[in-house]
Short mmCIF file of C-alpha atoms in Angstrom, two decimals:
data_model
loop_
_atom_site.label_atom_id
_atom_site.label_comp_id
_atom_site.label_asym_id
_atom_site.label_seq_id
_atom_site.Cartn_x
_atom_site.Cartn_y
_atom_site.Cartn_z
CA MET A 1 3.25 2.69 -60.16
CA LYS A 2 6.00 4.43 -58.29
CA THR A 3 3.47 5.51 -55.67
CA VAL A 4 2.13 1.96 -55.36
CA HIS A 5 5.66 0.56 -54.97
CA SER A 6 6.41 3.21 -52.36
CA LEU A 7 3.31 2.34 -50.34
CA CYS A 8 4.09 -1.37 -50.53
CA ALA A 9 7.64 -0.75 -49.41
CA ARG A 10 6.44 1.28 -46.46
CA ALA A 11 3.94 -1.41 -45.53
CA LEU A 12 6.62 -4.08 -45.65
CA LEU A 13 8.91 -1.94 -43.51
CA GLY A 14 6.08 -1.46 -41.04
CA LEU A 15 5.43 -5.18 -40.87
CA ALA A 16 9.10 -5.85 -40.43
CA ALA A 17 9.23 -3.35 -37.60
CA LEU A 18 6.23 -4.99 -35.98
CA GLY A 19 7.90 -8.35 -36.36
CA MET A 20 11.03 -7.09 -34.65
CA SER A 21 9.00 -5.55 -31.87
CA ALA A 22 7.05 -8.76 -31.37
CA GLY A 23 10.27 -10.73 -31.30
CA ALA A 24 11.78 -8.40 -28.74
CA GLN A 25 8.68 -8.66 -26.61
CA ALA A 26 8.75 -12.45 -26.86
CA ASP A 27 12.20 -12.40 -25.28
CA TYR A 28 11.14 -10.18 -22.36
CA PRO A 29 12.22 -10.43 -19.63
CA GLU A 30 15.78 -11.41 -20.46
CA LYS A 31 17.63 -10.46 -17.27
CA ASP A 32 17.03 -10.28 -13.53
CA MET A 33 14.50 -7.80 -12.18
CA ARG A 34 15.69 -5.16 -9.75
CA MET A 35 13.32 -4.63 -6.82
CA ILE A 36 14.06 -1.37 -5.01
CA ILE A 37 12.98 -1.26 -1.37
CA PRO A 38 13.05 2.30 0.05
CA PHE A 39 13.43 1.00 3.61
CA GLY A 40 15.80 -1.16 5.63
CA ALA A 41 15.89 -4.94 5.74
CA GLY A 42 13.30 -6.74 7.82
CA GLY A 43 10.54 -4.13 7.69
CA GLY A 44 7.09 -4.45 6.16
CA SER A 45 8.09 -3.19 2.72
CA ASP A 46 11.11 -5.48 2.68
CA ILE A 47 9.01 -8.53 3.59
CA LEU A 48 6.38 -7.64 0.98
CA ALA A 49 8.89 -7.21 -1.86
CA ARG A 50 10.85 -10.38 -1.06
CA THR A 51 7.72 -12.48 -0.65
CA ILE A 52 6.38 -11.34 -4.02
CA GLY A 53 9.67 -12.22 -5.71
CA ALA A 54 9.96 -15.55 -3.91
CA VAL A 55 6.46 -16.67 -4.96
CA ILE A 56 7.11 -15.63 -8.57
CA GLU A 57 10.31 -17.66 -8.63
CA GLU A 58 8.81 -20.66 -6.84
CA LEU A 59 5.88 -20.86 -9.25
CA GLY A 60 8.06 -20.20 -12.30
CA LEU A 61 5.88 -17.28 -13.37
CA ALA A 62 8.80 -15.46 -15.00
CA PRO A 63 12.04 -16.78 -16.54
CA VAL A 64 14.23 -14.50 -14.43
CA ARG A 65 15.14 -13.96 -10.79
CA PHE A 66 14.72 -10.93 -8.54
CA THR A 67 17.49 -8.96 -6.90
CA TYR A 68 16.62 -6.76 -3.93
CA GLU A 69 18.17 -3.42 -3.11
CA ASN A 70 17.38 -1.77 0.22
CA LEU A 71 17.80 1.99 -0.08
CA PRO A 72 16.55 3.53 3.18
CA GLY A 73 16.86 7.20 4.00
CA ALA A 74 15.15 10.59 3.77
CA SER A 75 11.69 9.18 4.53
CA SER A 76 11.92 6.84 1.53
CA ALA A 77 12.96 9.63 -0.87
CA ARG A 78 16.30 7.96 -1.62
CA GLY A 79 14.76 4.69 -2.76
CA TYR A 80 11.84 6.13 -4.69
CA ARG A 81 14.10 8.65 -6.35
CA GLU A 82 16.37 5.86 -7.56
CA ALA A 83 13.38 3.98 -8.97
CA SER A 84 11.84 7.07 -10.59
CA ARG A 85 15.03 8.10 -12.37
CA ARG A 86 15.01 4.82 -14.32
CA LYS A 87 12.35 6.15 -16.67
CA GLY A 88 11.19 3.52 -19.17
CA ASP A 89 13.31 0.80 -17.54
CA PRO A 90 11.36 -2.49 -17.76
CA TYR A 91 13.67 -4.14 -15.22
CA THR A 92 13.05 -1.90 -12.19
CA MET A 93 10.23 -2.26 -9.66
CA ALA A 94 9.31 -0.86 -6.25
CA THR A 95 6.57 -1.44 -3.70
CA VAL A 96 4.21 1.28 -2.47
CA SER A 97 4.15 2.52 1.13
CA VAL A 98 2.50 5.43 2.94
CA SER A 99 5.56 7.61 2.33
CA PHE A 100 5.14 7.03 -1.41
CA PHE A 101 2.28 9.52 -1.05
CA THR A 102 3.33 11.70 1.88
CA THR A 103 7.04 12.35 1.32
CA PRO A 104 6.57 14.30 -1.96
CA LEU A 105 3.85 16.35 -0.28
CA ILE A 106 5.77 17.24 2.88
CA THR A 107 9.29 17.66 1.51
CA ARG A 108 10.93 18.74 -1.70
CA ALA A 109 11.37 15.13 -2.66
CA PRO A 110 12.79 14.58 -6.14
CA PHE A 111 9.90 12.33 -7.19
CA SER A 112 6.12 12.28 -7.44
CA GLN A 113 3.46 9.75 -8.38
CA ASP A 114 3.74 10.95 -11.98
CA ASP A 115 7.21 9.39 -12.09
CA PHE A 116 5.78 5.88 -11.74
CA THR A 117 3.61 3.40 -13.61
CA PRO A 118 1.21 1.41 -11.40
CA ILE A 119 1.32 -2.30 -12.18
CA ALA A 120 -1.11 -3.88 -9.72
CA ALA A 121 -2.31 -4.04 -6.13
CA ILE A 122 -1.76 -7.48 -4.67
CA SER A 123 -3.43 -7.40 -1.23
CA MET A 124 -5.24 -5.04 1.12
CA ALA A 125 -4.14 -4.02 4.61
CA PRO A 126 -7.12 -2.94 6.71
CA TYR A 127 -7.03 -1.20 10.07
CA VAL A 128 -8.68 -2.10 13.35
CA LEU A 129 -9.88 0.41 15.93
CA ALA A 130 -9.08 -1.21 19.28
CA VAL A 131 -9.01 -0.33 22.97
CA LYS A 132 -7.81 -2.00 26.14
CA ALA A 133 -10.15 -4.80 27.17
CA ASP A 134 -11.39 -2.99 30.30
CA SER A 135 -11.80 0.40 28.58
CA PRO A 136 -15.14 2.16 29.16
CA LEU A 137 -15.19 2.80 25.39
CA ARG A 138 -17.27 -0.14 24.24
CA THR A 139 -19.07 1.28 21.20
CA LEU A 140 -18.62 4.07 18.69
CA GLN A 141 -21.41 5.88 20.52
CA ASP A 142 -19.16 5.90 23.59
CA PHE A 143 -16.45 7.49 21.46
CA ALA A 144 -18.88 10.14 20.24
CA ALA A 145 -19.96 10.93 23.79
CA ALA A 146 -16.41 11.49 25.02
CA LYS A 147 -15.16 15.03 25.47
CA ARG A 148 -11.62 14.24 24.42
CA LEU A 149 -9.71 11.16 23.26
CA THR A 150 -6.05 10.34 22.71
CA THR A 151 -4.41 7.98 20.26
CA GLY A 152 -0.97 7.33 18.75
CA SER A 153 0.72 7.59 15.38
CA VAL A 154 4.16 6.68 14.09
CA GLY A 155 5.35 10.06 12.85
CA VAL A 156 3.31 13.13 12.07
CA VAL A 157 1.48 11.62 9.11
CA SER A 158 0.36 8.01 8.82
CA ASP A 159 -2.70 5.93 8.04
CA ALA A 160 -3.46 5.89 11.78
CA ARG A 161 -3.35 9.69 11.80
CA LEU A 162 -5.58 9.89 8.74
CA LEU A 163 -8.12 7.52 10.27
CA SER A 164 -8.05 9.39 13.57
CA ASP A 165 -8.86 12.58 11.69
CA MET A 166 -11.74 10.85 9.90
CA LEU A 167 -12.99 9.51 13.26
CA SER A 168 -12.84 12.97 14.82
CA LYS A 169 -14.90 14.48 12.01
CA GLN A 170 -17.47 11.72 11.77
CA LEU A 171 -18.07 11.42 15.52
CA GLN A 172 -17.53 15.13 16.21
CA VAL A 173 -15.13 14.45 19.05
CA ARG A 174 -11.71 15.93 19.79
CA VAL A 175 -8.89 13.45 19.17
CA ASP A 176 -5.33 14.30 20.21
CA VAL A 177 -2.71 12.30 18.30
CA VAL A 178 0.53 11.52 20.14
CA PRO A 179 3.62 10.70 18.01
CA PHE A 180 5.43 7.44 18.79
CA GLU A 181 8.60 5.83 17.45
CA GLY A 182 7.02 2.51 16.53
CA GLU A 183 3.83 0.46 16.41
CA GLY A 184 4.87 -1.60 19.43
CA GLU A 185 5.06 1.53 21.57
CA ILE A 186 1.51 2.48 20.56
CA VAL A 187 0.22 -0.95 21.62
CA THR A 188 2.04 -0.52 24.94
CA GLY A 189 0.49 2.93 25.27
CA VAL A 190 -3.03 1.48 24.99
CA LEU A 191 -2.31 -1.41 27.36
CA GLY A 192 -0.76 1.01 29.86
CA LYS A 193 -3.74 3.40 29.55
CA HIS A 194 -1.51 6.23 28.34
CA ILE A 195 -3.70 6.62 25.25
CA ASP A 196 -7.34 5.67 24.75
CA PHE A 197 -7.27 3.75 21.48
CA LEU A 198 -5.27 2.83 18.42
CA PHE A 199 -5.65 2.11 14.73
CA SER A 200 -3.52 -0.85 13.73
CA ASN A 201 -3.18 -3.60 11.16
CA PRO A 202 -4.73 -6.88 12.39
CA SER A 203 -1.34 -8.63 12.54
CA GLU A 204 -0.13 -6.17 15.20
CA VAL A 205 -3.08 -6.53 17.60
CA LEU A 206 -4.71 -9.89 16.87
CA THR A 207 -2.66 -11.73 19.51
CA HIS A 208 -3.75 -9.19 22.13
CA ILE A 209 -7.37 -9.49 21.02
CA GLU A 210 -7.22 -13.29 21.15
CA ALA A 211 -5.55 -13.10 24.58
CA GLY A 212 -8.35 -10.87 25.86
CA THR A 213 -6.15 -7.88 26.67
CA MET A 214 -7.53 -5.70 23.85
CA ARG A 215 -11.01 -5.30 22.38
CA PRO A 216 -11.77 -4.42 18.75
CA ILE A 217 -14.46 -1.82 18.05
CA ALA A 218 -14.53 -1.50 14.24
CA VAL A 219 -12.58 -2.21 11.07
CA SER A 220 -11.78 0.34 8.37
CA ALA A 221 -12.47 -1.91 5.37
CA GLY A 222 -15.60 -1.92 3.24
CA GLN A 223 -16.58 -5.34 4.58
CA ARG A 224 -15.78 -7.53 7.56
CA LEU A 225 -12.38 -9.18 7.73
CA GLY A 226 -11.66 -12.86 7.35
CA SER A 227 -9.27 -12.70 10.32
CA MET A 228 -11.91 -11.24 12.68
CA PRO A 229 -15.36 -11.70 11.12
CA GLU A 230 -17.16 -10.81 14.34
CA VAL A 231 -15.95 -7.18 14.23
CA PRO A 232 -18.28 -4.81 12.32
CA THR A 233 -17.14 -2.14 9.88
CA PHE A 234 -17.57 1.57 10.56
CA LYS A 235 -20.17 1.78 7.83
CA GLU A 236 -22.22 -1.00 9.42
CA GLN A 237 -22.32 1.17 12.53
CA GLY A 238 -23.48 4.23 10.65
CA TYR A 239 -20.22 6.11 10.08
CA ASP A 240 -18.69 6.89 6.69
CA ILE A 241 -15.16 5.81 7.48
CA GLU A 242 -13.29 3.55 5.07
CA HIS A 243 -9.56 3.54 4.42
CA THR A 244 -7.12 0.72 3.72
CA MET A 245 -3.60 0.43 2.39
CA LEU A 246 -3.27 -1.47 -0.86
CA ARG A 247 -0.02 -3.41 -1.16
CA SER A 248 0.96 -2.31 -4.65
CA VAL A 249 3.81 -2.58 -7.12
CA VAL A 250 5.00 0.20 -9.43
CA MET A 251 7.57 0.58 -12.18
CA PRO A 252 9.16 3.76 -13.52
CA ALA A 253 7.11 6.02 -15.77
CA GLY A 254 7.39 5.34 -19.48
CA VAL A 255 7.49 1.54 -19.48
CA GLU A 256 5.76 -0.03 -22.45
CA PRO A 257 2.11 -1.18 -22.15
CA GLU A 258 3.24 -4.71 -22.99
CA VAL A 259 5.54 -4.66 -19.95
CA VAL A 260 2.70 -3.48 -17.72
CA ALA A 261 0.44 -6.23 -19.08
CA TYR A 262 3.14 -8.87 -18.55
CA TRP A 263 3.72 -8.09 -14.85
CA GLU A 264 0.06 -7.37 -14.22
CA ASP A 265 -0.67 -10.95 -15.30
CA VAL A 266 2.19 -12.34 -13.21
CA LEU A 267 1.02 -10.50 -10.09
CA ARG A 268 -2.56 -11.65 -10.68
CA LYS A 269 -1.32 -15.24 -10.57
CA VAL A 270 0.68 -14.51 -7.41
CA ALA A 271 -2.34 -12.93 -5.70
CA HIS A 272 -4.49 -15.98 -6.43
CA SER A 273 -1.92 -18.60 -5.50
CA PRO A 274 -1.98 -20.76 -2.35
CA GLN A 275 1.68 -19.86 -1.81
CA TRP A 276 0.82 -16.17 -1.48
CA LYS A 277 -2.03 -16.97 0.88
CA ALA A 278 0.17 -19.11 3.10
CA ARG A 279 3.28 -16.95 3.06
CA TYR A 280 1.72 -13.52 3.27
CA LEU A 281 -2.05 -13.23 3.73
CA ASP A 282 -2.38 -15.79 6.51
CA ARG A 283 0.82 -14.75 8.22
CA TYR A 284 0.33 -10.98 8.18
CA LYS A 285 -3.49 -10.95 8.24
CA ASP A 286 -3.89 -8.91 5.06
CA GLU A 287 -7.08 -9.38 3.08
CA PRO A 288 -7.02 -10.86 -0.46
CA ARG A 289 -7.36 -8.09 -3.03
CA PHE A 290 -6.10 -7.83 -6.58
CA GLU A 291 -6.42 -4.67 -8.63
CA ASP A 292 -5.16 -4.41 -12.19
CA ALA A 293 -3.01 -1.52 -13.36
CA LYS A 294 -5.90 0.79 -14.25
CA THR A 295 -7.82 0.18 -11.03
CA ALA A 296 -4.68 0.42 -8.88
CA ALA A 297 -3.85 3.77 -10.49
CA ALA A 298 -7.30 5.09 -9.56
CA SER A 299 -6.89 3.84 -5.98
CA MET A 300 -3.53 5.59 -5.71
CA ARG A 301 -5.05 8.87 -6.89
CA GLN A 302 -7.75 8.55 -4.25
CA THR A 303 -5.19 7.89 -1.52
CA GLN A 304 -3.12 10.84 -2.69
CA ALA A 305 -6.17 13.11 -2.49
CA ARG A 306 -6.91 11.96 1.08
CA TYR A 307 -3.41 12.69 2.27
CA THR A 308 -3.33 16.05 0.51
CA ALA A 309 -6.55 17.08 2.26
CA LEU A 310 -5.26 15.91 5.66
CA LEU A 311 -1.93 17.71 5.33
CA LYS A 312 -3.68 20.93 4.35
CA GLU A 313 -6.01 20.64 7.32
CA LEU A 314 -3.04 20.11 9.65
CA GLU A 315 -1.43 23.16 7.98
CA ILE A 316 1.63 21.09 7.11
CA ILE A 317 1.21 22.11 3.47
CA LYS A 318 -0.71 24.94 1.83
#
């Protein structure tokens, strides 16, 4: 009987514990969410983070508000380090950028992807291969026939650099990549015929394409873009080139599965809302794409592998 009483007592304690846990979860979230932005105000990551928070608040998808903390510096290491050190904190978030992958590879950054929990990807940023309107490069076959080509990249490592490397391999043509300070300078470089082509997000070149000063050749997505449906993909033209940047949200490692599920559901509703389409997709020409936590984690691993391979080829890392 003593054993039976002991088992019953343990069962009741277990149920009580479950009840407390469920109650605690029912109250989550109870305070404002902290969104860490590892870059300065006004940039792409800043706009992304603030738009996500604004749509959540406008639609009443969570009973709390968002506070934003810009922590630029050290190629994003300062901001991502601050987010990663909050292990298990269900009130800290950050958005993913290229440097989320590259900074830990290139420097002794005090964080890695293992320090974060992917929550969801909320949209997809494709890239457009474009030239000046009067360029003799009219098709990918023209690119392949060239002896040498030049393009631009912001910094040593970027999505544009990665795509240029993929282009060089697939078309078996030499591509020299010139570093620039900003995307605007690269556009100017193409228009001034200082470089032959660029890889850019649609939002940065669409006005030039519509004005007839630049001509698109291909897009890096798996299918044609809603913003320029007349432009074929690389794969349609016979080349195995596909790379996009997923606009994703992460939290520190160690957050509870229930927390992941909560924000995953919230971000799913954001991604499918007309407010998100109007405020972000239509304005910045991103493509609609939602990936849940599991799928987003797999996409991040794939992106990490691509950058690792590129950096090794460039002999930046061993």
